[in-house]
mmCIF file of N, CA and C in Angstrom:
data_model
loop_
_atom_site.group_PDB
_atom_site.id
_atom_site.type_symbol
_atom_site.label_atom_id
_atom_site.label_comp_id
_atom_site.label_asym_id
_atom_site.label_seq_id
_atom_site.Cartn_x
_atom_site.Cartn_y
_atom_site.Cartn_z
ATOM 1 N N MET G 1 -4.227 9.264 3.111
ATOM 2 C CA MET G 1 -5.475 9.397 3.814
ATOM 3 C C MET G 1 -5.438 10.700 4.575
ATOM 4 N N ASN G 2 -6.531 11.470 4.507
ATOM 5 C CA ASN G 2 -6.508 12.727 5.230
ATOM 6 C C ASN G 2 -7.878 13.155 5.703
ATOM 7 N N ASN G 3 -7.876 13.991 6.705
ATOM 8 C CA ASN G 3 -9.060 14.662 7.201
ATOM 9 C C ASN G 3 -8.838 16.121 6.849
ATOM 10 N N THR G 4 -9.581 16.643 5.918
ATOM 11 C CA THR G 4 -9.373 17.946 5.292
ATOM 12 C C THR G 4 -7.997 17.960 4.644
ATOM 13 N N SER G 5 -7.032 18.680 5.218
ATOM 14 C CA SER G 5 -5.734 18.761 4.549
ATOM 15 C C SER G 5 -4.611 18.079 5.329
ATOM 16 N N THR G 6 -4.915 17.397 6.416
ATOM 17 C CA THR G 6 -3.886 16.753 7.225
ATOM 18 C C THR G 6 -3.710 15.306 6.799
ATOM 19 N N ASN G 7 -2.512 14.948 6.371
ATOM 20 C CA ASN G 7 -2.231 13.569 5.987
ATOM 21 C C ASN G 7 -1.995 12.751 7.251
ATOM 22 N N LEU G 8 -2.741 11.677 7.433
ATOM 23 C CA LEU G 8 -2.631 10.855 8.634
ATOM 24 C C LEU G 8 -1.621 9.721 8.493
ATOM 25 N N LEU G 9 -1.158 9.457 7.290
ATOM 26 C CA LEU G 9 -0.191 8.382 7.084
ATOM 27 C C LEU G 9 1.234 8.908 7.173
ATOM 28 N N VAL G 10 2.112 8.064 7.647
ATOM 29 C CA VAL G 10 3.536 8.366 7.652
ATOM 30 C C VAL G 10 4.112 7.820 6.353
ATOM 31 N N ASN G 11 4.770 8.663 5.578
ATOM 32 C CA ASN G 11 5.413 8.214 4.349
ATOM 33 C C ASN G 11 4.408 7.592 3.370
ATOM 34 N N GLY G 12 3.223 8.171 3.280
ATOM 35 C CA GLY G 12 2.170 7.618 2.438
ATOM 36 C C GLY G 12 2.527 7.509 0.969
ATOM 37 N N ASP G 13 3.472 8.305 0.515
ATOM 38 C CA ASP G 13 3.883 8.257 -0.883
ATOM 39 C C ASP G 13 5.211 7.529 -1.087
ATOM 40 N N PHE G 14 5.746 6.915 -0.032
ATOM 41 C CA PHE G 14 7.006 6.141 -0.055
ATOM 42 C C PHE G 14 8.224 6.993 -0.382
ATOM 43 N N GLU G 15 8.093 8.315 -0.342
ATOM 44 C CA GLU G 15 9.185 9.170 -0.800
ATOM 45 C C GLU G 15 10.387 9.233 0.139
ATOM 46 N N THR G 16 10.337 8.568 1.292
ATOM 47 C CA THR G 16 11.558 8.477 2.100
ATOM 48 C C THR G 16 12.516 7.465 1.483
ATOM 49 N N GLY G 17 12.005 6.643 0.571
ATOM 50 C CA GLY G 17 12.831 5.588 -0.019
ATOM 51 C C GLY G 17 12.954 4.378 0.889
ATOM 52 N N GLN G 18 12.236 4.390 2.003
ATOM 53 C CA GLN G 18 12.230 3.291 2.974
ATOM 54 C C GLN G 18 10.781 2.929 3.290
ATOM 55 N N LEU G 19 10.580 1.885 4.083
ATOM 56 C CA LEU G 19 9.231 1.500 4.507
ATOM 57 C C LEU G 19 8.864 2.145 5.843
ATOM 58 N N THR G 20 9.427 3.301 6.123
ATOM 59 C CA THR G 20 9.147 4.035 7.350
ATOM 60 C C THR G 20 7.646 4.214 7.528
ATOM 61 N N GLY G 21 7.128 3.834 8.703
ATOM 62 C CA GLY G 21 5.711 3.977 9.002
ATOM 63 C C GLY G 21 4.876 2.752 8.680
ATOM 64 N N TYR G 22 5.406 1.827 7.916
ATOM 65 C CA TYR G 22 4.652 0.650 7.485
ATOM 66 C C TYR G 22 5.109 -0.611 8.201
ATOM 67 N N SER G 23 4.207 -1.553 8.307
ATOM 68 C CA SER G 23 4.544 -2.924 8.676
ATOM 69 C C SER G 23 4.327 -3.761 7.430
ATOM 70 N N VAL G 24 5.192 -4.728 7.208
ATOM 71 C CA VAL G 24 5.121 -5.571 6.013
ATOM 72 C C VAL G 24 5.165 -7.023 6.444
ATOM 73 N N CYS G 25 4.357 -7.837 5.798
ATOM 74 C CA CYS G 25 4.354 -9.267 6.078
ATOM 75 C C CYS G 25 4.406 -10.033 4.763
ATOM 76 N N ASN G 26 5.305 -10.975 4.695
ATOM 77 C CA ASN G 26 5.399 -11.895 3.571
ATOM 78 C C ASN G 26 4.977 -13.247 4.137
ATOM 79 N N MET G 27 3.683 -13.560 4.038
ATOM 80 C CA MET G 27 3.077 -14.712 4.716
ATOM 81 C C MET G 27 3.766 -16.038 4.440
ATOM 82 N N ASN G 28 4.195 -16.261 3.232
ATOM 83 C CA ASN G 28 4.770 -17.556 2.878
ATOM 84 C C ASN G 28 6.296 -17.542 2.881
ATOM 85 N N SER G 29 6.876 -16.498 3.461
ATOM 86 C CA SER G 29 8.338 -16.359 3.545
ATOM 87 C C SER G 29 9.012 -16.541 2.190
ATOM 88 N N SER G 30 8.396 -15.992 1.170
ATOM 89 C CA SER G 30 8.979 -16.064 -0.165
ATOM 90 C C SER G 30 10.325 -15.358 -0.181
ATOM 91 N N ARG G 31 11.256 -15.887 -0.914
ATOM 92 C CA ARG G 31 12.571 -15.248 -1.003
ATOM 93 C C ARG G 31 12.507 -13.957 -1.807
ATOM 94 N N LEU G 32 11.410 -13.725 -2.505
ATOM 95 C CA LEU G 32 11.243 -12.523 -3.323
ATOM 96 C C LEU G 32 10.256 -11.565 -2.672
ATOM 97 N N SER G 33 10.576 -11.097 -1.483
ATOM 98 C CA SER G 33 9.710 -10.162 -0.784
ATOM 99 C C SER G 33 9.757 -8.798 -1.458
ATOM 100 N N GLY G 34 8.713 -8.015 -1.256
ATOM 101 C CA GLY G 34 8.637 -6.701 -1.867
ATOM 102 C C GLY G 34 9.460 -5.664 -1.139
ATOM 103 N N GLY G 35 9.489 -4.464 -1.683
ATOM 104 C CA GLY G 35 10.223 -3.376 -1.074
ATOM 105 C C GLY G 35 10.027 -2.076 -1.820
ATOM 106 N N ILE G 36 10.671 -1.034 -1.325
ATOM 107 C CA ILE G 36 10.606 0.287 -1.930
ATOM 108 C C ILE G 36 11.738 0.425 -2.936
ATOM 109 N N LEU G 37 11.424 0.964 -4.101
ATOM 110 C CA LEU G 37 12.472 1.171 -5.086
ATOM 111 C C LEU G 37 12.137 2.338 -5.992
ATOM 112 N N PRO G 38 13.176 2.984 -6.546
ATOM 113 C CA PRO G 38 12.903 4.024 -7.537
ATOM 114 C C PRO G 38 12.173 3.375 -8.712
ATOM 115 N N SER G 39 11.137 4.028 -9.197
ATOM 116 C CA SER G 39 10.320 3.364 -10.198
ATOM 117 C C SER G 39 9.677 4.356 -11.147
ATOM 118 N N GLN G 40 9.614 3.990 -12.411
ATOM 119 C CA GLN G 40 8.857 4.768 -13.384
ATOM 120 C C GLN G 40 7.365 4.598 -13.146
ATOM 121 N N CYS G 41 6.986 3.621 -12.322
ATOM 122 C CA CYS G 41 5.576 3.355 -12.044
ATOM 123 C C CYS G 41 5.030 4.193 -10.894
ATOM 124 N N ALA G 42 5.878 4.983 -10.231
ATOM 125 C CA ALA G 42 5.399 5.824 -9.132
ATOM 126 C C ALA G 42 4.368 6.816 -9.662
ATOM 127 N N ARG G 43 3.284 6.986 -8.934
ATOM 128 C CA ARG G 43 2.226 7.913 -9.353
ATOM 129 C C ARG G 43 2.744 9.349 -9.379
ATOM 130 N N ASN G 44 3.362 9.746 -8.299
ATOM 131 C CA ASN G 44 4.012 11.053 -8.178
ATOM 132 C C ASN G 44 5.334 10.807 -7.477
ATOM 133 N N GLY G 45 6.324 11.566 -7.775
ATOM 134 C CA GLY G 45 7.595 11.395 -7.090
ATOM 135 C C GLY G 45 8.434 10.293 -7.704
ATOM 136 N N THR G 46 9.298 9.719 -6.884
ATOM 137 C CA THR G 46 10.318 8.796 -7.361
ATOM 138 C C THR G 46 10.090 7.349 -6.963
ATOM 139 N N TYR G 47 9.541 7.103 -5.764
ATOM 140 C CA TYR G 47 9.518 5.751 -5.206
ATOM 141 C C TYR G 47 8.134 5.110 -5.222
ATOM 142 N N SER G 48 8.135 3.772 -5.232
ATOM 143 C CA SER G 48 6.896 2.999 -5.122
ATOM 144 C C SER G 48 7.203 1.695 -4.397
ATOM 145 N N PHE G 49 6.145 1.010 -3.962
ATOM 146 C CA PHE G 49 6.296 -0.305 -3.344
ATOM 147 C C PHE G 49 6.055 -1.349 -4.419
ATOM 148 N N LEU G 50 6.926 -2.332 -4.498
ATOM 149 C CA LEU G 50 6.787 -3.417 -5.462
ATOM 150 C C LEU G 50 6.695 -4.730 -4.709
ATOM 151 N N ASP G 51 5.619 -5.484 -4.941
ATOM 152 C CA ASP G 51 5.493 -6.832 -4.380
ATOM 153 C C ASP G 51 6.402 -7.726 -5.202
ATOM 154 N N GLY G 52 7.418 -8.281 -4.579
ATOM 155 C CA GLY G 52 8.453 -8.995 -5.310
ATOM 156 C C GLY G 52 8.129 -10.401 -5.747
ATOM 157 N N SER G 53 7.054 -10.999 -5.228
ATOM 158 C CA SER G 53 6.773 -12.391 -5.552
ATOM 159 C C SER G 53 5.452 -12.529 -6.285
ATOM 160 N N PRO G 54 5.462 -13.083 -7.479
ATOM 161 C CA PRO G 54 4.212 -13.240 -8.218
ATOM 162 C C PRO G 54 3.279 -14.291 -7.630
ATOM 163 N N SER G 55 3.791 -15.202 -6.821
ATOM 164 C CA SER G 55 2.933 -16.272 -6.306
ATOM 165 C C SER G 55 2.676 -16.180 -4.807
ATOM 166 N N SER G 56 3.272 -15.220 -4.121
ATOM 167 C CA SER G 56 3.111 -15.087 -2.678
ATOM 168 C C SER G 56 2.961 -13.608 -2.328
ATOM 169 N N PRO G 57 1.741 -13.155 -2.042
ATOM 170 C CA PRO G 57 1.527 -11.722 -1.844
ATOM 171 C C PRO G 57 2.192 -11.186 -0.583
ATOM 172 N N ASP G 58 2.572 -9.927 -0.648
ATOM 173 C CA ASP G 58 3.040 -9.198 0.523
ATOM 174 C C ASP G 58 1.858 -8.414 1.087
ATOM 175 N N TYR G 59 1.860 -8.216 2.384
ATOM 176 C CA TYR G 59 0.840 -7.421 3.054
ATOM 177 C C TYR G 59 1.521 -6.190 3.625
ATOM 178 N N LEU G 60 0.965 -5.037 3.348
ATOM 179 C CA LEU G 60 1.542 -3.765 3.741
ATOM 180 C C LEU G 60 0.465 -3.001 4.501
ATOM 181 N N TRP G 61 0.771 -2.527 5.724
ATOM 182 C CA TRP G 61 -0.243 -1.799 6.473
ATOM 183 C C TRP G 61 0.378 -0.744 7.367
ATOM 184 N N GLN G 62 -0.525 0.144 7.820
ATOM 185 C CA GLN G 62 -0.137 1.220 8.711
ATOM 186 C C GLN G 62 -1.312 1.534 9.627
ATOM 187 N N LYS G 63 -1.032 1.740 10.903
ATOM 188 C CA LYS G 63 -2.072 2.122 11.867
ATOM 189 C C LYS G 63 -2.012 3.627 12.088
ATOM 190 N N PHE G 64 -3.189 4.237 12.270
ATOM 191 C CA PHE G 64 -3.259 5.671 12.528
ATOM 192 C C PHE G 64 -4.522 5.957 13.318
ATOM 193 N N THR G 65 -4.530 7.086 14.002
ATOM 194 C CA THR G 65 -5.635 7.458 14.877
ATOM 195 C C THR G 65 -6.649 8.302 14.120
ATOM 196 N N THR G 66 -7.924 8.010 14.350
ATOM 197 C CA THR G 66 -9.006 8.796 13.763
ATOM 198 C C THR G 66 -9.914 9.305 14.876
ATOM 199 N N ILE G 67 -10.798 10.208 14.526
ATOM 200 C CA ILE G 67 -11.760 10.772 15.467
ATOM 201 C C ILE G 67 -13.141 10.251 15.094
ATOM 202 N N PRO G 68 -13.897 9.700 16.067
ATOM 203 C CA PRO G 68 -15.247 9.209 15.772
ATOM 204 C C PRO G 68 -16.118 10.305 15.153
ATOM 205 N N GLN G 69 -16.990 9.894 14.257
ATOM 206 C CA GLN G 69 -17.951 10.757 13.575
ATOM 207 C C GLN G 69 -17.307 11.718 12.568
ATOM 208 N N GLN G 70 -16.035 11.539 12.261
ATOM 209 C CA GLN G 70 -15.373 12.338 11.240
ATOM 210 C C GLN G 70 -15.327 11.543 9.941
ATOM 211 N N GLN G 71 -15.351 12.237 8.825
ATOM 212 C CA GLN G 71 -15.220 11.581 7.528
ATOM 213 C C GLN G 71 -13.778 11.675 7.060
ATOM 214 N N TYR G 72 -13.315 10.599 6.423
ATOM 215 C CA TYR G 72 -11.946 10.534 5.932
ATOM 216 C C TYR G 72 -11.954 10.054 4.493
ATOM 217 N N LYS G 73 -11.095 10.596 3.697
ATOM 218 C CA LYS G 73 -10.942 10.169 2.309
ATOM 219 C C LYS G 73 -9.734 9.245 2.223
ATOM 220 N N ILE G 74 -9.959 8.054 1.688
ATOM 221 C CA ILE G 74 -8.895 7.069 1.518
ATOM 222 C C ILE G 74 -8.680 6.885 0.024
ATOM 223 N N SER G 75 -7.448 7.029 -0.416
ATOM 224 C CA SER G 75 -7.167 6.827 -1.833
ATOM 225 C C SER G 75 -5.817 6.148 -1.993
ATOM 226 N N PHE G 76 -5.680 5.438 -3.097
ATOM 227 C CA PHE G 76 -4.406 4.804 -3.418
ATOM 228 C C PHE G 76 -4.325 4.628 -4.920
ATOM 229 N N TRP G 77 -3.142 4.436 -5.412
ATOM 230 C CA TRP G 77 -2.908 4.219 -6.830
ATOM 231 C C TRP G 77 -2.237 2.873 -6.971
ATOM 232 N N LEU G 78 -2.726 2.061 -7.880
ATOM 233 C CA LEU G 78 -2.250 0.696 -8.041
ATOM 234 C C LEU G 78 -2.027 0.416 -9.517
ATOM 235 N N ILE G 79 -0.909 -0.208 -9.833
ATOM 236 C CA ILE G 79 -0.633 -0.588 -11.215
ATOM 237 C C ILE G 79 -0.276 -2.069 -11.251
ATOM 238 N N ASN G 80 -0.743 -2.749 -12.267
ATOM 239 C CA ASN G 80 -0.410 -4.152 -12.485
ATOM 240 C C ASN G 80 0.719 -4.202 -13.502
ATOM 241 N N SER G 81 1.898 -4.616 -13.058
ATOM 242 C CA SER G 81 3.023 -4.673 -13.991
ATOM 243 C C SER G 81 3.409 -6.098 -14.353
ATOM 244 N N GLY G 82 2.579 -7.049 -13.975
ATOM 245 C CA GLY G 82 2.866 -8.447 -14.281
ATOM 246 C C GLY G 82 1.725 -9.089 -15.035
ATOM 247 N N PRO G 83 1.889 -10.345 -15.425
ATOM 248 C CA PRO G 83 0.823 -11.033 -16.152
ATOM 249 C C PRO G 83 -0.363 -11.333 -15.239
ATOM 250 N N PRO G 84 -1.574 -11.340 -15.779
ATOM 251 C CA PRO G 84 -2.756 -11.650 -14.983
ATOM 252 C C PRO G 84 -2.798 -13.131 -14.625
ATOM 253 N N PRO G 85 -3.576 -13.547 -13.661
ATOM 254 C CA PRO G 85 -4.416 -12.659 -12.865
ATOM 255 C C PRO G 85 -3.641 -12.079 -11.688
ATOM 256 N N ASN G 86 -3.965 -10.867 -11.318
ATOM 257 C CA ASN G 86 -3.431 -10.201 -10.140
ATOM 258 C C ASN G 86 -4.609 -9.695 -9.331
ATOM 259 N N SER G 87 -4.501 -9.729 -8.034
ATOM 260 C CA SER G 87 -5.609 -9.273 -7.208
ATOM 261 C C SER G 87 -5.097 -8.362 -6.103
ATOM 262 N N PHE G 88 -6.021 -7.612 -5.513
ATOM 263 C CA PHE G 88 -5.691 -6.745 -4.394
ATOM 264 C C PHE G 88 -6.889 -6.664 -3.461
ATOM 265 N N LYS G 89 -6.627 -6.258 -2.224
ATOM 266 C CA LYS G 89 -7.699 -6.026 -1.262
ATOM 267 C C LYS G 89 -7.264 -4.902 -0.338
ATOM 268 N N ALA G 90 -8.108 -3.891 -0.187
ATOM 269 C CA ALA G 90 -7.859 -2.789 0.738
ATOM 270 C C ALA G 90 -8.861 -2.901 1.876
ATOM 271 N N THR G 91 -8.382 -2.828 3.097
ATOM 272 C CA THR G 91 -9.262 -2.949 4.255
ATOM 273 C C THR G 91 -9.051 -1.784 5.214
ATOM 274 N N VAL G 92 -10.112 -1.457 5.940
ATOM 275 C CA VAL G 92 -10.052 -0.517 7.055
ATOM 276 C C VAL G 92 -10.667 -1.248 8.227
ATOM 277 N N GLY G 93 -9.855 -1.502 9.257
ATOM 278 C CA GLY G 93 -10.329 -2.321 10.368
ATOM 279 C C GLY G 93 -10.715 -3.681 9.825
ATOM 280 N N PRO G 94 -11.871 -4.188 10.210
ATOM 281 C CA PRO G 94 -12.288 -5.503 9.725
ATOM 282 C C PRO G 94 -13.026 -5.462 8.381
ATOM 283 N N TYR G 95 -13.155 -4.288 7.784
ATOM 284 C CA TYR G 95 -13.986 -4.135 6.593
ATOM 285 C C TYR G 95 -13.165 -4.039 5.314
ATOM 286 N N THR G 96 -13.545 -4.828 4.313
ATOM 287 C CA THR G 96 -12.944 -4.696 2.990
ATOM 288 C C THR G 96 -13.604 -3.511 2.311
ATOM 289 N N ILE G 97 -12.799 -2.524 1.915
ATOM 290 C CA ILE G 97 -13.369 -1.343 1.262
ATOM 291 C C ILE G 97 -13.198 -1.382 -0.247
ATOM 292 N N GLN G 98 -12.270 -2.196 -0.712
ATOM 293 C CA GLN G 98 -12.056 -2.323 -2.153
ATOM 294 C C GLN G 98 -11.317 -3.627 -2.417
ATOM 295 N N SER G 99 -11.731 -4.342 -3.438
ATOM 296 C CA SER G 99 -11.004 -5.543 -3.850
ATOM 297 C C SER G 99 -11.273 -5.771 -5.325
ATOM 298 N N GLY G 100 -10.435 -6.568 -5.934
ATOM 299 C CA GLY G 100 -10.651 -6.849 -7.337
ATOM 300 C C GLY G 100 -9.507 -7.607 -7.960
ATOM 301 N N ILE G 101 -9.703 -7.945 -9.199
ATOM 302 C CA ILE G 101 -8.673 -8.598 -10.002
ATOM 303 C C ILE G 101 -8.291 -7.618 -11.093
ATOM 304 N N ILE G 102 -6.989 -7.401 -11.249
ATOM 305 C CA ILE G 102 -6.522 -6.452 -12.250
ATOM 306 C C ILE G 102 -5.615 -7.147 -13.230
#
């Protein structure tokens, strides 16, 4: 996410190899929680986040400061590497900005 050329996220591409900057929640305490790993599925670079449980979603988020009345571009890359149905939801504050089944 950026305003012109400034990236507002910490470790937005996961390239630290850690979850630095993110909070993660595994709501159902599944033993197969997600994490960062080297992956051929990474859009750019080496690392990506993998949700480890097919039946219990992980929630990944990051807080950042914005300026009122400014426009921001939000983008992400998502791949479905498991059997359907799979779903996702992207939110900003209380608003769902993108959701779907992949």
